[in-house]
XYZ file of C-alpha atoms in Angstrom:
464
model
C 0.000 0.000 0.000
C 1.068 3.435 -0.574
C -0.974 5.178 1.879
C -1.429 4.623 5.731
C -5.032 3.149 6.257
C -7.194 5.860 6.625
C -10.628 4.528 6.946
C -14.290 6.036 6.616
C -18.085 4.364 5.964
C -18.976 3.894 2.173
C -22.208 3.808 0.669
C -22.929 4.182 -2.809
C -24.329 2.921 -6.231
C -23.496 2.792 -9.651
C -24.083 2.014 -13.427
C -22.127 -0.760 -15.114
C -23.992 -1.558 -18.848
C -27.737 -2.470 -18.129
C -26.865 -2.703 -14.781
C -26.631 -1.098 -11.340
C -24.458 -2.528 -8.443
C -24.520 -0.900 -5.017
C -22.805 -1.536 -2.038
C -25.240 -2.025 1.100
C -24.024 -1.759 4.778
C -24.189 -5.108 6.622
C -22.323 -4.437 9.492
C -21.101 -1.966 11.590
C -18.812 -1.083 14.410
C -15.283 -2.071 13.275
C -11.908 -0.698 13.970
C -9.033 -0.971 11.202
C -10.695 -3.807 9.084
C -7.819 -4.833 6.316
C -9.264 -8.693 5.604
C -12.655 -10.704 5.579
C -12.558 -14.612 4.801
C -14.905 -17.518 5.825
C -14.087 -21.539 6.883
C -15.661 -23.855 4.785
C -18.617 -24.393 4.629
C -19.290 -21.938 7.628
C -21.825 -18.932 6.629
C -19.920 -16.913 9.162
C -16.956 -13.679 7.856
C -14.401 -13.673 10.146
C -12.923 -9.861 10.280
C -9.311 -9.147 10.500
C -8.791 -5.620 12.400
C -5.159 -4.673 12.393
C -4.940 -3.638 15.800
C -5.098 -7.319 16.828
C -8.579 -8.635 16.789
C -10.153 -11.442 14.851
C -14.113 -10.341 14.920
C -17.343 -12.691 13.750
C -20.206 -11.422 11.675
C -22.829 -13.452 11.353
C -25.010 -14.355 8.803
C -27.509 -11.934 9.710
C -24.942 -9.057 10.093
C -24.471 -8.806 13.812
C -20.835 -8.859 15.278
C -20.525 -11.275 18.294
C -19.292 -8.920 21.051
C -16.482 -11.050 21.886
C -13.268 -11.526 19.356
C -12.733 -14.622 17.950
C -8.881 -13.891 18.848
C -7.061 -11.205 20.390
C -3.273 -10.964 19.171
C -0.835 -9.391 21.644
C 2.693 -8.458 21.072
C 2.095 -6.431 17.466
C 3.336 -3.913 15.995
C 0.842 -1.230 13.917
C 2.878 1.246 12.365
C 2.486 2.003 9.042
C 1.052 -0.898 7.444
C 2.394 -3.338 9.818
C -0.455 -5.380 12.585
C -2.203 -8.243 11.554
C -3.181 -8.499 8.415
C -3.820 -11.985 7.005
C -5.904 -14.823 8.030
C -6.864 -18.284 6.355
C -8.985 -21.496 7.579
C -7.336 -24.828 6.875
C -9.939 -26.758 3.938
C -10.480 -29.557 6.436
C -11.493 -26.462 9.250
C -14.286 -27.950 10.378
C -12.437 -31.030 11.529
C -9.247 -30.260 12.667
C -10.299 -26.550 13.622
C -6.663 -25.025 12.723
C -6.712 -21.311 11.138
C -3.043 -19.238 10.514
C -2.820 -15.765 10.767
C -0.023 -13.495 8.921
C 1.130 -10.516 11.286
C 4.208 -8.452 12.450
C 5.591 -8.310 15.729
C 7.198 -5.688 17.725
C 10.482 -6.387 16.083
C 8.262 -5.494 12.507
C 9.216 -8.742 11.235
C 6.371 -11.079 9.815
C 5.296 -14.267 11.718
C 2.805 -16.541 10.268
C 1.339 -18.994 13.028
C -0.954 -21.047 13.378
C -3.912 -21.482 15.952
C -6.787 -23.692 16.799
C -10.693 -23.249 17.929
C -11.840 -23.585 21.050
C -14.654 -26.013 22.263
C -16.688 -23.051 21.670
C -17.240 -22.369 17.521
C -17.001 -18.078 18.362
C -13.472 -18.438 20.489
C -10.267 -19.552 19.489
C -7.290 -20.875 21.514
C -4.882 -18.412 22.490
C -2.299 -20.871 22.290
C -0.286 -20.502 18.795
C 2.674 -21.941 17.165
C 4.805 -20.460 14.883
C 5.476 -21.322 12.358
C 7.654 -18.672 10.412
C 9.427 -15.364 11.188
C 10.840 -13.241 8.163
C 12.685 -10.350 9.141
C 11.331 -7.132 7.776
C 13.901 -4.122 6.690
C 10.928 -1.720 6.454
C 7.586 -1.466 7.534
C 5.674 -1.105 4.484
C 5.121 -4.077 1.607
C 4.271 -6.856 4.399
C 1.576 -7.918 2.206
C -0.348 -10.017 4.352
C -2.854 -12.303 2.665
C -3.037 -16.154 3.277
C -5.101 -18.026 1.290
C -5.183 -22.305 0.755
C -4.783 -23.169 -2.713
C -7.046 -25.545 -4.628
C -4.100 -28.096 -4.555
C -4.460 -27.904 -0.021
C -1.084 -25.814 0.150
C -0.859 -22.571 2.212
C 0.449 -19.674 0.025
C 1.999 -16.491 1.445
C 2.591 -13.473 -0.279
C 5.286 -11.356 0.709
C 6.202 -7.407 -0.102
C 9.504 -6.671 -1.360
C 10.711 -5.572 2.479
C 9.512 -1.904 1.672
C 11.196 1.603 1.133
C 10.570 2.499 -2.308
C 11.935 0.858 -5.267
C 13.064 -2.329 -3.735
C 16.508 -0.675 -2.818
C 17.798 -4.053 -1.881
C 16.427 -6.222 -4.950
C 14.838 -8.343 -3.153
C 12.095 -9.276 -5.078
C 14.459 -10.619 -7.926
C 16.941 -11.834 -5.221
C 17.588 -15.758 -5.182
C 21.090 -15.537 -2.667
C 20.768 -15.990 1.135
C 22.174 -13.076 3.143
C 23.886 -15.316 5.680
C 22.924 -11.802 8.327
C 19.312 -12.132 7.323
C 18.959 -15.637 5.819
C 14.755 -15.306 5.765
C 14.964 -11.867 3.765
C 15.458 -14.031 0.886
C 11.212 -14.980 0.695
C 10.574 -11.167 0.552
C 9.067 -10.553 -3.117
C 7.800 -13.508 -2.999
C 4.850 -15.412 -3.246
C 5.647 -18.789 -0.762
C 3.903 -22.164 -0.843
C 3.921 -24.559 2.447
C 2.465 -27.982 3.109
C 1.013 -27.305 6.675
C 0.159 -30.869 7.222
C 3.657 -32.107 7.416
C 7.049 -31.645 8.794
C 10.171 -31.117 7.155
C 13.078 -31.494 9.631
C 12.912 -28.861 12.638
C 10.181 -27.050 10.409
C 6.583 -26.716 11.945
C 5.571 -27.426 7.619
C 6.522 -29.440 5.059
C 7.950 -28.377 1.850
C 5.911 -29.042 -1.397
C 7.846 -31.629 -3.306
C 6.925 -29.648 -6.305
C 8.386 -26.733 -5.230
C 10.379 -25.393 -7.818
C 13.334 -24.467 -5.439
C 12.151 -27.841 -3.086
C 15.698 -29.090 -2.702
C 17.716 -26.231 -2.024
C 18.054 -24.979 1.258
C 17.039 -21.962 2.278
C 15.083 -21.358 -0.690
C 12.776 -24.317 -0.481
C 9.145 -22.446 0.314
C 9.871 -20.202 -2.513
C 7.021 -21.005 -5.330
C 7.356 -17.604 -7.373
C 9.401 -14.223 -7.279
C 8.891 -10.989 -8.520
C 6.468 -9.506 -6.545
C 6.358 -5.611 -4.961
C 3.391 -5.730 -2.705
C 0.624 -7.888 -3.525
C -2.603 -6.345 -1.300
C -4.489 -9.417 -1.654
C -4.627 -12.244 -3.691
C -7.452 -15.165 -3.915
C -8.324 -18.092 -5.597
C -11.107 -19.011 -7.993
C -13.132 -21.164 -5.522
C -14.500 -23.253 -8.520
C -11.438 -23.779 -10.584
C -7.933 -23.223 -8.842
C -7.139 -19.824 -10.639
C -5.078 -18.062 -9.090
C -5.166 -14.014 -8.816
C -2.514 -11.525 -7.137
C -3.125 -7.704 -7.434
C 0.340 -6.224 -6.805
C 0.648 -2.444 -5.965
C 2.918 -0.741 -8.336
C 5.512 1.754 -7.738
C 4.242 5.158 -9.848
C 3.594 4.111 -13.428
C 1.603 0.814 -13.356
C -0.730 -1.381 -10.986
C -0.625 -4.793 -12.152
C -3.555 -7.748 -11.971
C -1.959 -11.156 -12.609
C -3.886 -14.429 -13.523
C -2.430 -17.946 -13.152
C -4.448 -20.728 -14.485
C -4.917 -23.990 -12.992
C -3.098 -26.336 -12.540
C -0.508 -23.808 -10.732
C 2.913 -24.268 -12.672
C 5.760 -25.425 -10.758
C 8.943 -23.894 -12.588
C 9.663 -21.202 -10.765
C 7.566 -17.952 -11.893
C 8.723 -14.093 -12.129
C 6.248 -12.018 -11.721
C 8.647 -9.281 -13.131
C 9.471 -6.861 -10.204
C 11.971 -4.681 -9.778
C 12.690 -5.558 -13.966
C 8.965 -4.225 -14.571
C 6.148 -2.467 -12.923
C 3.014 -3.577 -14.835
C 3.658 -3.642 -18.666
C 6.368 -0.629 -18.115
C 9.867 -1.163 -17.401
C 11.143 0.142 -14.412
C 15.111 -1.274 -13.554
C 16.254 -4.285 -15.613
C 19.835 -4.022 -14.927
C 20.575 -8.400 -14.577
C 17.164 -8.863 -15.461
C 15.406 -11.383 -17.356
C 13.829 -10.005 -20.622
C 9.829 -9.377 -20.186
C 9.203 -12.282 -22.088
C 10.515 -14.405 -19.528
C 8.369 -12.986 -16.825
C 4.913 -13.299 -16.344
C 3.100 -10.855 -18.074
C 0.078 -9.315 -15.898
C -2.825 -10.330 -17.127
C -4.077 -6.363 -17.140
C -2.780 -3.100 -15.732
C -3.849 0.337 -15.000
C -1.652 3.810 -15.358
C -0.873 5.029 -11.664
C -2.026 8.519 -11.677
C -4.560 8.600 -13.696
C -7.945 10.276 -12.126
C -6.062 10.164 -8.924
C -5.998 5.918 -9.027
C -2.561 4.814 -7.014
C -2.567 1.928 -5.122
C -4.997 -1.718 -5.981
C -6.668 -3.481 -3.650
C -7.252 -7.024 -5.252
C -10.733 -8.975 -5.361
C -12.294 -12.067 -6.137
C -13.084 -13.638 -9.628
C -17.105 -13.659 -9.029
C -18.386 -17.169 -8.563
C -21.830 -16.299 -7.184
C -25.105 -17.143 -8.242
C -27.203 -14.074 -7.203
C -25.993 -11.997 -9.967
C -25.367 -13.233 -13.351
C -24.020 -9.809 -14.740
C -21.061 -10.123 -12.819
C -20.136 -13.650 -14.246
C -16.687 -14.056 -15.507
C -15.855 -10.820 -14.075
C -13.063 -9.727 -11.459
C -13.497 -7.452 -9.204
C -11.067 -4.961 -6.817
C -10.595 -1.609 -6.379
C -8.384 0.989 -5.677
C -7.471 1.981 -2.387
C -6.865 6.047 -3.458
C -10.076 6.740 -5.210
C -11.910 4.191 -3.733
C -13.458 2.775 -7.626
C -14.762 -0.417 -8.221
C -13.150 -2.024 -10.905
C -14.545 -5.005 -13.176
C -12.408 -7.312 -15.293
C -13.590 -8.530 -18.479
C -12.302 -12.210 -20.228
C -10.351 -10.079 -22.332
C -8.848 -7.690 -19.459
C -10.670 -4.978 -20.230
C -11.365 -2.485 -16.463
C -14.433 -1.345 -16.368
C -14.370 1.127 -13.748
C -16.673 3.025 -11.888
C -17.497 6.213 -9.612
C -15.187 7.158 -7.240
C -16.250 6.758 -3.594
C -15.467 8.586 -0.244
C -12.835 7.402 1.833
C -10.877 4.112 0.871
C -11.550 -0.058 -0.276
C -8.863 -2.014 2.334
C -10.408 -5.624 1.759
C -13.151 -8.034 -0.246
C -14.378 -10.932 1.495
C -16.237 -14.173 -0.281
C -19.053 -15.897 1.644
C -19.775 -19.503 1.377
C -21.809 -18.906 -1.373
C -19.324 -16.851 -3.257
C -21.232 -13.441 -3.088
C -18.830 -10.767 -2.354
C -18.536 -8.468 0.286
C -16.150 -5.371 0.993
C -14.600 -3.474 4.165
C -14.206 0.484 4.375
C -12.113 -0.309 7.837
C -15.093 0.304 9.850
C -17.536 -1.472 8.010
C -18.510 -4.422 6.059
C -20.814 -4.031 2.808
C -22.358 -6.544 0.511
C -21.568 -6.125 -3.212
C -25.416 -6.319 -4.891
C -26.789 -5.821 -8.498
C -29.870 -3.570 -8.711
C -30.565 -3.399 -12.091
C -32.987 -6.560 -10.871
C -35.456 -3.667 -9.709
C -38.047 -3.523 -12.149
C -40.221 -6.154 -12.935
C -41.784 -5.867 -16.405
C -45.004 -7.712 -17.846
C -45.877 -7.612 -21.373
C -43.962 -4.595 -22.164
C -42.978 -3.184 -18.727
C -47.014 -2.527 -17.496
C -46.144 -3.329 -14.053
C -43.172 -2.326 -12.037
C -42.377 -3.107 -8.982
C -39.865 -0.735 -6.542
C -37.664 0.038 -4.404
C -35.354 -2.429 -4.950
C -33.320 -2.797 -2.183
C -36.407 -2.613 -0.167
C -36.701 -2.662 3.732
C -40.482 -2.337 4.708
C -42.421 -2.029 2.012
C -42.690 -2.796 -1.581
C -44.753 -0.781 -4.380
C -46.500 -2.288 -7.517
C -47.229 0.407 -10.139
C -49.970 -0.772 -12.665
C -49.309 1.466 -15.479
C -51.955 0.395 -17.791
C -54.676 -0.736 -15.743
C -53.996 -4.661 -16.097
C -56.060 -6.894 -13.790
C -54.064 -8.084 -11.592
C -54.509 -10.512 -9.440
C -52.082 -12.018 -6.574
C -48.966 -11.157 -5.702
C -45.763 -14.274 -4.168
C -42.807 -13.649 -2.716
C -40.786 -17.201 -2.523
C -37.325 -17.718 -0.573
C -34.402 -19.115 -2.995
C -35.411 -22.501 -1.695
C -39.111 -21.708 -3.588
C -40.800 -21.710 -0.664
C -43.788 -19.284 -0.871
C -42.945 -16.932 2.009
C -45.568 -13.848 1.676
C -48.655 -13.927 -0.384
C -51.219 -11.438 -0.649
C -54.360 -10.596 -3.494
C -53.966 -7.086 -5.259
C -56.436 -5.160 -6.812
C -56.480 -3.486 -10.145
C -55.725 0.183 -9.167
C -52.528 2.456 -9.918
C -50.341 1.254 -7.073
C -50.526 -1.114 -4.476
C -48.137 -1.015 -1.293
C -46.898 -4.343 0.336
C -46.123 -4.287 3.514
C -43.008 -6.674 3.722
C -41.572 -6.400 7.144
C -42.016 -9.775 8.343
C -39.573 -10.579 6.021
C -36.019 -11.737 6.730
C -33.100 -9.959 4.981
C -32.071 -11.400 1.728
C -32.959 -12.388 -1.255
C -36.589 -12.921 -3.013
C -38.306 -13.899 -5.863
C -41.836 -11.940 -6.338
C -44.037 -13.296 -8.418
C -47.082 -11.046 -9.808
C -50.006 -12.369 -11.504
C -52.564 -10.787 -13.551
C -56.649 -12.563 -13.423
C -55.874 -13.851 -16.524
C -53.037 -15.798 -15.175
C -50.293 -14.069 -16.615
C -47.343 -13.956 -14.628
C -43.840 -12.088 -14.070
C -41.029 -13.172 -11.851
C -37.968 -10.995 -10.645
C -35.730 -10.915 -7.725
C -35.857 -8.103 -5.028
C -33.467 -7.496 -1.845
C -34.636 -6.939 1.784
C -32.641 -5.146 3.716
């Protein structure tokens, strides 16, 4: 990141095509949110606050009043604290979770932890499993995520400053002062269900640099800062937004299976598509090109905050889309097949995280906040040539049904995404027709108007 996390509430909507996403508050009352993740399986977001605190949200947008874990013994400056967490895929067995954060020294330990008897409390007992000594205290990085292959990858910044001073990213000799700076720039990959000598993991046999010590978690170099990374819960793919310096910020896109030869993302050699210092550098066609960049600068845009490929069902617009933002203006951007942005209205204050929810619907955090990521352009319902509409959609206690040419109508359904028929009520032909829906759950509906000739017309409509 390039600027200290400054954080206020966001709220807004916008136009993408035919149609209009929003962001609506689901929870409140959070200090310093930088990460959002669920286990599997588990309709619960677990919040990462950087001062320390692991916090629960719950399904129906309440935040349990006690954390889920409390982490002493951190330091916060700049973008330092903790800053990662991921479930192990067989959570709801073994109940293990690792966390990514830097201590008072500033260096980066990633540990691992366990649940309590009680699902809403963790152990407070952890064990560590790395340390990585930190030169700076910007470019920690800080995501963990499991791959689709049941590794743990963790991305780490070039060490910080400005400009990788050091060349670490690009740097594949062990300082025998600081033997561990040697992972920073890189994206690492460790088998946390095995051992490999006094190691609390196992190495990856496929790990391109697997039998050379010192080097051995190494998967992939290159990188400058990569604020958040994720994985395509449906097909491996892996994606890794990495902040660029002051000409380029770079999305890159590796396909499953995940290669095993050692990638470059590019950095220090490259920022984006530009080049930036390729002194003993390999040429740019033996990196990895990003998949798409943006021009740092432009309309104020400076540092990305990476996303999720959309896997949900709720919203078919956003299909085959990725989505992140950027921190400065706070935009929503959408990635096309081709990786084409999209992007869209700037917001107040700044985007620090996007979450996933069992169900793959996405979510983002303002710091003090969580929102849902919704599609609006669902709000009109339209029967034989738009003669009935149906609004506000979001909706909280009432809906409206406009009958703009006098149809006879007859009955209006609302039915959960089960099909259960949760609210019915007759209408009569007049102009408009309010339904009071406040018995209703938050979520997401299916209303169902029908005219006395049994004509019908179905659409989808939020309560909030």
């Amino acid at each position: 990141m390039k600027k200290h996390l400054l954080f206020v509430i966001i709220l807004f909507t916008f136009s993408l095509s035919a149609q209009t996403v929003a962001v609506q508050t689901f929870a409140t009352g959070l200090s310093n949110a930088v990460a959002l993740v669920h286990p599997p399986a588990d309709s619960r977001l677990f919040v990462v606050q950087k001062g320390g605190l692991i916090r629960i949200v719950n399904s129906n947008g309440t935040i349990n009043a006690t954390p889920f874990l409390t982490v002493t013994g951190l330091s916060t400056e700049s973008e330092q604290g903790l800053l990662g967490l991921a479930f192990h895929p067989n959570y709801a067995t073994n109940g293990f979770f690792y966390i990514n954060y830097t201590n008072t020294a500033g260096d980066t330990i990633i540990a691992r932890y366990s649940v309590s008897a009680n699902p809403d409390i963790a152990n407070t007992t952890a064990t560590i499993l790395m340390t990585v000594d930190q030169p700076f205290n910007n470019h920690n990085g800080g995501s963990l995520a499991f791959g689709r292959d049941g590794f743990l990858y963790i991305g780490l910044g070039d060490g910080g400053s400005g400009g990788d001073p050091q060349g670490y990213s690009q740097n594949m000799t062990i300082d025998p002062n600081f033997p561990s700076r040697v992972m920073l720039g890189k994206m690492l990959r460790i088998d946390v269900d095995t051992t490999f000598g006094s190691l609390n993991y196992g190495i990856p046999s496929t790990n391109p640099y697997a039998t050379t010590a010192g080097l051995r978690e190494i998967w992939a170099i290159g990188l400058r800062n990569p604020w958040k990374y994720s994985f395509n819960r449906l097909n491996g793919d892996l994606w890794i937004a990495d902040v660029g310096q002051s000409t380029r910020e770079e999305i890159n896109k590796t396909t499953f299976p995940l290669p095993n030869i050692g990638l470059n993302y590019g950095w220090r050699c490259y920022e984006g598509t530009s080049v930036f210092s390729t002194s003993g550098c390999p040429t740019f066609a033996n990196t990895v090109a990003p998949f798409t960049d943006y021009v740092y600068g432009s309309n104020g845009r400076c540092s990305i905050t990476g996303g999720y490929f959309y896997t949900g069902t709720l919203y078919p617009n956003l299909a085959n889309k990725y989505i992140f933002a950027d921190y400065c203006t706070a935009e929503i951007g959408l990635v096309d097949a081709s990786g084409v942005i999209t992007w869209n209205v700037n917001l107040p204050g700044v985007i620090t995280s996007f979450g996933e929810d069992v169900n793959g619907e996405l979510y983002i955090t303002n710091g003090t906040s969580v929102s849902k990521l919704v599609d609006t352009s669902l709000s009109t319902l339209s029967l034989n040539e738009s003669q009935v509409t149906i609004f506000p959609n979001p909706a909280t206690n009432e809906l409206y049904i406009k009958n703009n040419n006098n149809l006879a109508l007859q009955n209006i359904s609302i039915a959960d995404l089960t099909g259960k028929v949760v609210f019915n009520q007759d209408i009569q032909n007049i102009d408009s027709n309010a339904v009071n829906i406040t018995s209703l759950a938050k979520g997401m509906y299916l209303v169902t108007v029908e005219t006395q000739s049994g004509l019908t017309a179905t659409s989808k409509i939020i309560k909030q």
